[in-house]
Amino acid sequence: MGLLFVQGTSKPETETIHPAVAPEMPANVKAVVEKKCYGCHNAESKNEKGKAKLDWDAFEATKKSKQLATMGKINETLAKGEMPPAKFLENRPEGKLSAEELATLMDWSAGKKKSKE
C-alpha cells in the first residue's frame, strides 16, 4: 500500500483590470484624495477651475458610466504629471504626491486592483 501526498498550492497574487466596472473608492484611495485632492476639488472649494473639472462630493453619486469617464481623465491627467499643478506646488510643496500616493491613484483610476486568482 502506498501513501499519497497532496501538496497545497496557493494562487499567486495578480493584478486584474476591470475596465467596465467603476470600482468603489477604497480607503487608501480616499485617504490620498482627502489629503491631496479634496481641497480644490469639492463643492465648497473657492478654486472654481478645480471644482468645475472634478467635484469629489458629486463623484460617487454620478452614473457609473460618468465615473468611468472621470476615472479615465484622472488617470490621463496624473500620467501627464499635471496634477497637482506646478503653480500650486510652488506655494504648497507638501501637496506633491509621493510615488506611493501617485501609484495608488493611478491604479485605482485605471481600474486595477490586487486580487487572489
CSV table of C-alpha atoms in Angstrom, one decimal:
chain,number,residue,atom,x,y,z
A,1,MET,CA,0.0,0.0,0.0
A,2,GLY,CA,1.4,3.4,-1.0
A,3,LEU,CA,1.0,6.8,0.6
A,4,LEU,CA,-0.5,9.7,-1.3
A,5,PHE,CA,0.8,13.2,-0.5
A,6,VAL,CA,-1.2,16.2,-1.6
A,7,GLN,CA,0.7,19.4,-1.6
A,8,GLY,CA,-1.5,22.6,-1.3
A,9,THR,CA,-0.7,25.4,-3.7
A,10,SER,CA,-1.6,29.0,-3.1
A,11,LYS,CA,-2.7,31.0,-6.0
A,12,PRO,CA,-0.4,33.9,-6.8
A,13,GLU,CA,-1.5,37.5,-6.3
A,14,THR,CA,-2.2,39.1,-9.7
A,15,GLU,CA,-3.2,42.4,-11.0
A,16,THR,CA,-6.6,42.4,-12.6
A,17,ILE,CA,-8.1,45.2,-14.7
A,18,HIS,CA,-11.9,45.6,-14.6
A,19,PRO,CA,-12.5,48.5,-17.1
A,20,ALA,CA,-16.2,48.1,-17.3
A,21,VAL,CA,-16.9,48.4,-13.6
A,22,ALA,CA,-16.4,51.6,-11.8
A,23,PRO,CA,-14.9,50.4,-8.5
A,24,GLU,CA,-15.9,51.9,-5.2
A,25,MET,CA,-13.2,54.0,-3.8
A,26,PRO,CA,-11.2,52.0,-1.3
A,27,ALA,CA,-10.0,53.5,2.0
A,28,ASN,CA,-6.4,54.0,0.8
A,29,VAL,CA,-7.6,56.0,-2.3
A,30,LYS,CA,-10.0,58.0,-0.1
A,31,ALA,CA,-7.1,58.9,2.2
A,32,VAL,CA,-5.0,60.3,-0.7
A,33,VAL,CA,-7.9,62.1,-2.2
A,34,GLU,CA,-8.8,63.7,1.1
A,35,LYS,CA,-5.2,64.7,1.8
A,36,LYS,CA,-4.0,65.8,-1.6
A,37,CYS,CA,-7.0,66.5,-3.9
A,38,TYR,CA,-10.1,67.4,-2.0
A,39,GLY,CA,-9.0,70.9,-1.1
A,40,CYS,CA,-9.5,72.1,-4.6
A,41,HIS,CA,-11.9,69.5,-6.0
A,42,ASN,CA,-15.0,69.8,-3.8
A,43,ALA,CA,-18.4,71.5,-3.9
A,44,GLU,CA,-17.3,74.2,-1.4
A,45,SER,CA,-13.9,75.0,-3.0
A,46,LYS,CA,-13.0,78.6,-3.8
A,47,ASN,CA,-11.0,77.1,-6.7
A,48,GLU,CA,-13.7,77.4,-9.4
A,49,LYS,CA,-11.5,75.8,-12.1
A,50,GLY,CA,-10.6,72.8,-9.9
A,51,LYS,CA,-14.2,72.4,-8.8
A,52,ALA,CA,-15.5,72.6,-12.4
A,53,LYS,CA,-13.0,69.9,-13.5
A,54,LEU,CA,-13.8,67.4,-10.7
A,55,ASP,CA,-16.0,67.6,-7.7
A,56,TRP,CA,-15.3,64.7,-5.4
A,57,ASP,CA,-18.5,65.4,-3.4
A,58,ALA,CA,-20.6,64.5,-6.5
A,59,PHE,CA,-18.4,61.7,-7.8
A,60,GLU,CA,-19.9,58.7,-6.1
A,61,ALA,CA,-23.5,59.9,-6.8
A,62,THR,CA,-22.9,60.1,-10.6
A,63,LYS,CA,-23.7,57.3,-13.0
A,64,LYS,CA,-21.2,54.5,-13.4
A,65,SER,CA,-20.5,55.5,-17.0
A,66,LYS,CA,-19.6,59.0,-16.0
A,67,GLN,CA,-17.5,57.7,-13.1
A,68,LEU,CA,-15.6,55.6,-15.6
A,69,ALA,CA,-15.0,58.5,-17.9
A,70,THR,CA,-13.9,60.7,-15.0
A,71,MET,CA,-11.5,58.0,-13.8
A,72,GLY,CA,-10.0,57.8,-17.3
A,73,LYS,CA,-9.5,61.6,-17.2
A,74,ILE,CA,-7.9,61.4,-13.8
A,75,ASN,CA,-5.6,58.7,-14.9
A,76,GLU,CA,-4.6,60.6,-18.0
A,77,THR,CA,-4.0,63.8,-16.1
A,78,LEU,CA,-1.9,62.1,-13.5
A,79,ALA,CA,0.1,60.2,-16.1
A,80,LYS,CA,1.0,63.6,-17.8
A,81,GLY,CA,2.1,65.0,-14.4
A,82,GLU,CA,-0.5,67.7,-14.5
A,83,MET,CA,-1.9,67.2,-11.0
A,84,PRO,CA,-1.3,68.8,-8.7
A,85,PRO,CA,-0.4,71.7,-10.9
A,86,ALA,CA,3.1,73.1,-10.8
A,87,LYS,CA,1.9,76.6,-9.8
A,88,PHE,CA,0.0,75.1,-6.8
A,89,LEU,CA,3.1,73.2,-5.7
A,90,GLU,CA,5.3,76.4,-5.9
A,91,ASN,CA,3.4,77.7,-2.8
A,92,ARG,CA,2.5,74.3,-1.3
A,93,PRO,CA,5.3,71.8,-1.9
A,94,GLU,CA,3.7,69.5,0.7
A,95,GLY,CA,0.9,69.0,-1.8
A,96,LYS,CA,3.1,66.9,-4.1
A,97,LEU,CA,2.0,63.3,-4.5
A,98,SER,CA,4.5,60.8,-3.2
A,99,ALA,CA,5.4,57.9,-5.5
A,100,GLU,CA,3.1,55.6,-3.4
A,101,GLU,CA,0.2,58.1,-3.5
A,102,LEU,CA,0.6,58.5,-7.2
A,103,ALA,CA,0.6,54.8,-7.8
A,104,THR,CA,-2.5,54.4,-5.6
A,105,LEU,CA,-4.4,56.9,-7.6
A,106,MET,CA,-3.1,55.7,-10.9
A,107,ASP,CA,-4.0,52.0,-10.2
A,108,TRP,CA,-7.5,52.9,-8.9
A,109,SER,CA,-8.3,55.3,-11.8
A,110,ALA,CA,-7.1,52.6,-14.3
A,111,GLY,CA,-9.5,50.1,-12.7
A,112,LYS,CA,-6.7,47.9,-11.4
A,113,LYS,CA,-7.0,46.1,-8.1
A,114,LYS,CA,-5.0,43.4,-6.4
A,115,SER,CA,-6.8,40.1,-6.1
A,116,LYS,CA,-6.0,36.5,-5.5
A,117,GLU,CA,-6.9,34.5,-8.6
